[in-house]
């Protein structure tokens, strides 16, 4: 008896990561923004090795010096190298952006899952709280939180995290309301699975695509908000090499024709926020099933 084996002609099985990469790399803007964000992360990690000078050390022979080969982006009025301060500022800005958005995301995900899955009073309580936070402009809410807690880097992180919570909660709640009506959730309930298992193993993965997109875009917003708080004096100590602090220091120097102290940190903030927004748009186009075709 002869046994014939049929070999599938469909080719090798494609993994989701391979499909994601192929869709992602077709977007040139996605690649450019992704490379810039990766470079920003590397600069933040290796700041002590990439910085040409100590950001806190003054060169008293080059006060408010214009850009030159010795100081590529010039110096401030205390003789500190602007390029070195921007490099170290990338570390602080990335830290504030990632940590604050992560805190807001965790609280928002838990709140959204509870509100969407259980409904009733829990849903009403969580969503009305989100509506109260939505009633305040994000920057005004951050200023209010910092005014209550006091200035400082950690309080800036808390302030930025607070106004990130309601949006994550709404995104996750909307996805949860849709997912909990699907047949496979009913099947999991029928076998007696606990609510905690259903929420974090079966419902949460279905919400992650939207959460990842908003998480990426929110980092850029958080960097801008943290820099704004520092610019008006509600951020870290004035001598800390943070982009908003550097920008605030150059505010008064602009009238004296010393342009580089404000232009370069402002450009760093602009490019970082733009890169994260473009990367978020690219991830949305790649992960959204309706846009994959």
Protein backbone atom coordinates (compact mmCIF):
# COMPACT_ATOMS: atom_id res chain seq x y z
CA UNK A 1 0.00 0.00 0.00
CA UNK A 2 1.41 3.32 -1.04
CA UNK A 3 0.98 6.38 1.13
CA UNK A 4 1.22 9.75 -0.54
CA UNK A 5 2.02 12.89 1.40
CA UNK A 6 0.76 16.21 0.17
CA UNK A 7 3.10 19.13 0.74
CA UNK A 8 1.44 22.45 1.23
CA UNK A 9 2.38 25.00 -1.42
CA UNK A 10 1.47 27.95 0.75
CA UNK A 11 5.07 28.46 1.89
CA UNK A 12 6.40 28.89 5.41
CA UNK A 13 4.07 29.95 8.19
CA UNK A 14 4.25 33.72 8.69
CA UNK A 15 4.61 34.95 12.24
CA UNK A 16 2.69 38.02 13.50
CA UNK A 17 5.98 39.81 14.21
CA UNK A 18 7.13 39.25 10.62
CA UNK A 19 3.83 40.58 9.27
CA UNK A 20 4.06 43.59 11.56
CA UNK A 21 7.61 44.40 10.44
CA UNK A 22 6.76 44.10 6.75
CA UNK A 23 3.79 46.45 7.12
CA UNK A 24 5.75 48.85 9.31
CA UNK A 25 8.76 49.20 7.03
CA UNK A 26 6.57 50.09 4.04
CA UNK A 27 5.96 53.45 5.71
CA UNK A 28 9.08 55.63 5.24
CA UNK A 29 7.93 58.12 7.88
CA UNK A 30 7.53 55.26 10.35
CA UNK A 31 11.11 54.16 9.78
CA UNK A 32 12.47 57.68 10.14
CA UNK A 33 10.53 58.35 13.34
CA UNK A 34 11.39 54.92 14.73
CA UNK A 35 15.11 55.44 14.07
CA UNK A 36 14.98 58.88 15.69
CA UNK A 37 13.21 57.52 18.79
CA UNK A 38 15.74 54.69 19.02
CA UNK A 39 18.58 57.21 18.72
CA UNK A 40 16.98 59.31 21.45
CA UNK A 41 16.80 56.29 23.74
CA UNK A 42 20.45 55.45 23.08
CA UNK A 43 21.47 59.06 23.75
CA UNK A 44 19.59 58.96 27.06
CA UNK A 45 21.24 55.68 28.08
CA UNK A 46 24.79 56.58 27.05
CA UNK A 47 24.67 60.28 27.96
CA UNK A 48 27.80 60.17 30.18
CA UNK A 49 29.84 58.75 27.30
CA UNK A 50 28.34 60.91 24.52
CA UNK A 51 28.47 64.22 26.35
CA UNK A 52 31.62 66.21 25.46
CA UNK A 53 31.56 68.10 28.77
CA UNK A 54 30.10 67.83 32.24
CA UNK A 55 26.73 69.64 32.01
CA UNK A 56 27.22 71.25 35.42
CA UNK A 57 30.78 72.52 34.91
CA UNK A 58 31.22 76.13 33.74
CA UNK A 59 33.79 77.39 31.28
CA UNK A 60 34.43 80.88 32.63
CA UNK A 61 36.41 81.79 29.51
CA UNK A 62 33.38 81.16 27.26
CA UNK A 63 30.32 82.79 28.83
CA UNK A 64 27.35 82.94 26.43
CA UNK A 65 29.68 81.82 23.64
CA UNK A 66 28.20 81.29 20.18
CA UNK A 67 28.38 77.83 18.55
CA UNK A 68 31.94 76.90 17.62
CA UNK A 69 34.10 73.82 17.16
CA UNK A 70 34.88 73.86 20.87
CA UNK A 71 31.19 74.16 21.87
CA UNK A 72 29.06 72.94 18.96
CA UNK A 73 25.85 74.47 20.34
CA UNK A 74 27.49 77.26 22.30
CA UNK A 75 27.32 77.91 26.03
CA UNK A 76 24.85 79.56 28.39
CA UNK A 77 25.45 82.62 30.54
CA UNK A 78 27.28 80.46 33.10
CA UNK A 79 29.57 78.92 30.50
CA UNK A 80 27.95 75.48 30.53
CA UNK A 81 28.00 73.54 27.27
CA UNK A 82 24.53 73.51 25.68
CA UNK A 83 25.08 70.28 23.75
CA UNK A 84 26.08 68.43 26.92
CA UNK A 85 23.05 69.77 28.76
CA UNK A 86 20.72 68.75 25.93
CA UNK A 87 22.20 65.24 25.88
CA UNK A 88 21.67 64.87 29.63
CA UNK A 89 18.28 66.52 29.22
CA UNK A 90 17.27 63.70 26.88
CA UNK A 91 17.79 61.28 29.77
CA UNK A 92 15.56 63.31 32.10
CA UNK A 93 12.87 63.98 29.49
CA UNK A 94 12.69 60.33 28.43
CA UNK A 95 12.57 59.25 32.07
CA UNK A 96 9.71 61.63 32.84
CA UNK A 97 7.82 60.73 29.67
CA UNK A 98 8.09 56.95 29.95
CA UNK A 99 7.57 56.66 33.73
CA UNK A 100 4.64 59.09 33.88
CA UNK A 101 2.81 57.54 30.94
CA UNK A 102 3.45 54.04 32.30
CA UNK A 103 1.93 54.98 35.65
CA UNK A 104 -1.08 56.54 33.94
CA UNK A 105 -1.43 53.53 31.65
CA UNK A 106 -1.41 50.99 34.51
CA UNK A 107 -4.04 52.86 36.50
CA UNK A 108 -6.09 53.54 33.38
CA UNK A 109 -6.00 49.92 32.21
CA UNK A 110 -7.17 48.57 35.56
CA UNK A 111 -9.89 51.21 35.81
CA UNK A 112 -11.06 50.62 32.23
CA UNK A 113 -11.18 46.85 32.65
CA UNK A 114 -13.25 47.11 35.83
CA UNK A 115 -15.61 49.72 34.36
CA UNK A 116 -16.16 47.87 31.09
CA UNK A 117 -16.42 44.34 32.49
CA UNK A 118 -18.55 44.88 35.57
CA UNK A 119 -20.55 47.95 34.54
CA UNK A 120 -23.15 49.28 36.95
CA UNK A 121 -22.00 51.45 39.84
CA UNK A 122 -18.33 50.68 39.23
CA UNK A 123 -18.62 51.91 35.65
CA UNK A 124 -20.51 55.03 36.68
CA UNK A 125 -18.06 55.90 39.47
CA UNK A 126 -14.93 55.43 37.32
CA UNK A 127 -16.27 57.17 34.24
CA UNK A 128 -17.66 60.14 36.18
CA UNK A 129 -14.24 60.52 37.78
CA UNK A 130 -12.70 60.46 34.31
CA UNK A 131 -15.19 63.11 33.17
CA UNK A 132 -14.12 65.35 36.05
CA UNK A 133 -10.47 65.03 34.97
CA UNK A 134 -11.45 65.66 31.35
CA UNK A 135 -13.11 68.91 32.41
CA UNK A 136 -9.65 70.39 33.06
CA UNK A 137 -7.20 71.12 30.25
CA UNK A 138 -4.22 68.79 30.61
CA UNK A 139 -1.70 71.53 31.29
CA UNK A 140 -3.95 73.24 33.83
CA UNK A 141 -4.52 69.94 35.63
CA UNK A 142 -0.77 69.30 35.75
CA UNK A 143 -0.16 72.79 37.16
CA UNK A 144 -2.80 72.18 39.83
CA UNK A 145 -1.24 68.87 40.86
CA UNK A 146 2.25 70.39 41.06
CA UNK A 147 0.87 73.34 43.02
CA UNK A 148 -0.57 70.91 45.57
CA UNK A 149 2.38 68.52 45.78
CA UNK A 150 5.17 71.05 45.26
CA UNK A 151 7.87 71.35 42.62
CA UNK A 152 10.34 68.59 41.83
CA UNK A 153 10.93 65.89 39.24
CA UNK A 154 8.87 63.20 41.00
CA UNK A 155 5.90 65.53 41.43
CA UNK A 156 6.09 66.43 37.73
CA UNK A 157 5.88 62.70 36.92
CA UNK A 158 2.79 62.34 39.14
CA UNK A 159 1.18 65.42 37.58
CA UNK A 160 1.71 64.14 34.04
CA UNK A 161 0.49 60.66 35.03
CA UNK A 162 -2.76 62.00 36.49
CA UNK A 163 -4.02 63.53 33.26
CA UNK A 164 -3.01 60.40 31.31
CA UNK A 165 -5.27 58.11 33.35
CA UNK A 166 -8.75 59.04 32.00
CA UNK A 167 -7.87 58.57 28.33
CA UNK A 168 -6.37 55.12 28.92
CA UNK A 169 -9.43 54.23 31.03
CA UNK A 170 -11.81 55.19 28.23
CA UNK A 171 -9.82 53.36 25.56
CA UNK A 172 -9.68 50.14 27.57
CA UNK A 173 -13.32 50.40 28.66
CA UNK A 174 -14.53 50.75 25.07
CA UNK A 175 -12.52 47.69 23.98
CA UNK A 176 -13.66 45.70 27.02
CA UNK A 177 -17.32 46.39 26.31
CA UNK A 178 -16.85 44.94 22.83
CA UNK A 179 -14.68 41.96 23.82
CA UNK A 180 -16.83 40.74 26.72
CA UNK A 181 -19.73 40.13 24.30
CA UNK A 182 -17.74 37.68 22.16
CA UNK A 183 -18.50 33.92 22.27
CA UNK A 184 -15.07 32.90 23.54
CA UNK A 185 -15.54 35.01 26.68
CA UNK A 186 -18.87 33.23 27.27
CA UNK A 187 -17.09 29.90 26.81
CA UNK A 188 -14.44 30.83 29.37
CA UNK A 189 -17.17 31.82 31.84
CA UNK A 190 -18.93 28.50 31.30
CA UNK A 191 -15.86 26.52 32.38
CA UNK A 192 -15.79 28.48 35.64
CA UNK A 193 -12.79 30.75 35.10
CA UNK A 194 -12.34 33.50 37.68
CA UNK A 195 -12.98 37.11 36.70
CA UNK A 196 -9.34 38.00 37.30
CA UNK A 197 -8.23 35.32 34.84
CA UNK A 198 -10.78 36.43 32.27
CA UNK A 199 -9.80 40.09 32.54
CA UNK A 200 -6.03 39.75 32.36
CA UNK A 201 -5.65 36.69 30.14
CA UNK A 202 -8.54 37.01 27.69
CA UNK A 203 -9.83 40.61 27.70
CA UNK A 204 -6.63 42.63 28.23
CA UNK A 205 -4.72 41.25 25.18
CA UNK A 206 -7.54 42.45 22.94
CA UNK A 207 -7.11 46.02 24.15
CA UNK A 208 -3.32 46.24 23.81
CA UNK A 209 -3.13 47.42 20.21
CA UNK A 210 -5.02 50.63 21.01
CA UNK A 211 -3.13 51.05 24.28
CA UNK A 212 0.28 50.71 22.59
CA UNK A 213 -0.59 53.35 20.00
CA UNK A 214 -1.78 55.84 22.57
CA UNK A 215 1.12 55.04 24.90
CA UNK A 216 3.61 55.97 22.17
CA UNK A 217 1.88 59.22 21.29
CA UNK A 218 1.37 60.14 24.94
CA UNK A 219 5.12 60.04 25.63
CA UNK A 220 5.59 62.97 23.27
CA UNK A 221 2.79 64.89 24.99
CA UNK A 222 4.30 64.12 28.40
CA UNK A 223 7.73 65.38 27.32
CA UNK A 224 6.14 68.62 26.13
CA UNK A 225 4.09 69.00 29.34
CA UNK A 226 7.10 68.35 31.58
CA UNK A 227 9.16 70.89 29.62
CA UNK A 228 6.33 73.42 29.92
CA UNK A 229 6.15 72.95 33.69
CA UNK A 230 9.91 73.46 33.93
CA UNK A 231 9.70 76.52 31.70
CA UNK A 232 7.31 78.27 34.09
CA UNK A 233 9.33 77.24 37.15
CA UNK A 234 7.26 74.27 38.36
CA UNK A 235 9.68 71.53 37.35
CA UNK A 236 13.02 70.35 38.70
CA UNK A 237 15.60 72.68 40.20
CA UNK A 238 16.67 75.44 37.77
CA UNK A 239 20.22 74.10 37.42
CA UNK A 240 19.06 70.59 36.44
CA UNK A 241 19.85 69.98 32.73
CA UNK A 242 16.26 69.50 31.62
CA UNK A 243 15.06 70.78 28.27
CA UNK A 244 12.42 73.09 29.75
CA UNK A 245 14.94 74.54 32.20
CA UNK A 246 17.46 75.22 29.42
CA UNK A 247 14.76 76.87 27.35
CA UNK A 248 13.67 79.04 30.28
CA UNK A 249 17.25 80.18 30.88
CA UNK A 250 17.55 81.35 27.29
CA UNK A 251 14.27 83.26 27.40
CA UNK A 252 15.83 86.45 28.76
CA UNK A 253 18.98 86.03 26.69
CA UNK A 254 17.05 86.20 23.41
CA UNK A 255 16.65 89.96 23.79
CA UNK A 256 20.43 90.29 23.98
CA UNK A 257 20.89 88.41 20.71
CA UNK A 258 22.02 85.14 22.34
CA UNK A 259 19.74 82.91 20.28
CA UNK A 260 21.38 79.48 20.61
CA UNK A 261 20.47 78.91 24.28
CA UNK A 262 16.76 78.83 23.35
CA UNK A 263 16.82 77.51 19.79
CA UNK A 264 18.61 74.21 20.35
CA UNK A 265 16.60 72.92 23.34
CA UNK A 266 13.40 74.09 21.63
CA UNK A 267 14.42 72.15 18.53
CA UNK A 268 15.12 69.05 20.65
CA UNK A 269 11.64 69.24 22.21
CA UNK A 270 10.02 69.76 18.81
CA UNK A 271 11.79 66.82 17.16
CA UNK A 272 11.18 64.45 20.08
CA UNK A 273 7.45 65.20 20.25
CA UNK A 274 7.10 65.01 16.46
CA UNK A 275 8.93 61.67 16.31
CA UNK A 276 6.73 60.07 18.97
CA UNK A 277 3.55 61.35 17.32
CA UNK A 278 4.60 60.06 13.90
CA UNK A 279 5.61 56.72 15.42
CA UNK A 280 2.22 56.46 17.13
CA UNK A 281 0.45 57.15 13.83
CA UNK A 282 2.56 54.48 12.13
CA UNK A 283 1.78 51.93 14.84
CA UNK A 284 -1.91 52.72 14.55
CA UNK A 285 -1.85 52.14 10.79
CA UNK A 286 0.07 48.89 11.30
CA UNK A 287 -1.86 47.39 14.21
CA UNK A 288 -5.41 48.44 13.28
CA UNK A 289 -7.07 45.46 11.50
CA UNK A 290 -9.24 47.83 9.48
CA UNK A 291 -6.16 49.51 7.98
CA UNK A 292 -3.99 46.45 7.32
CA UNK A 293 -5.25 46.04 3.79
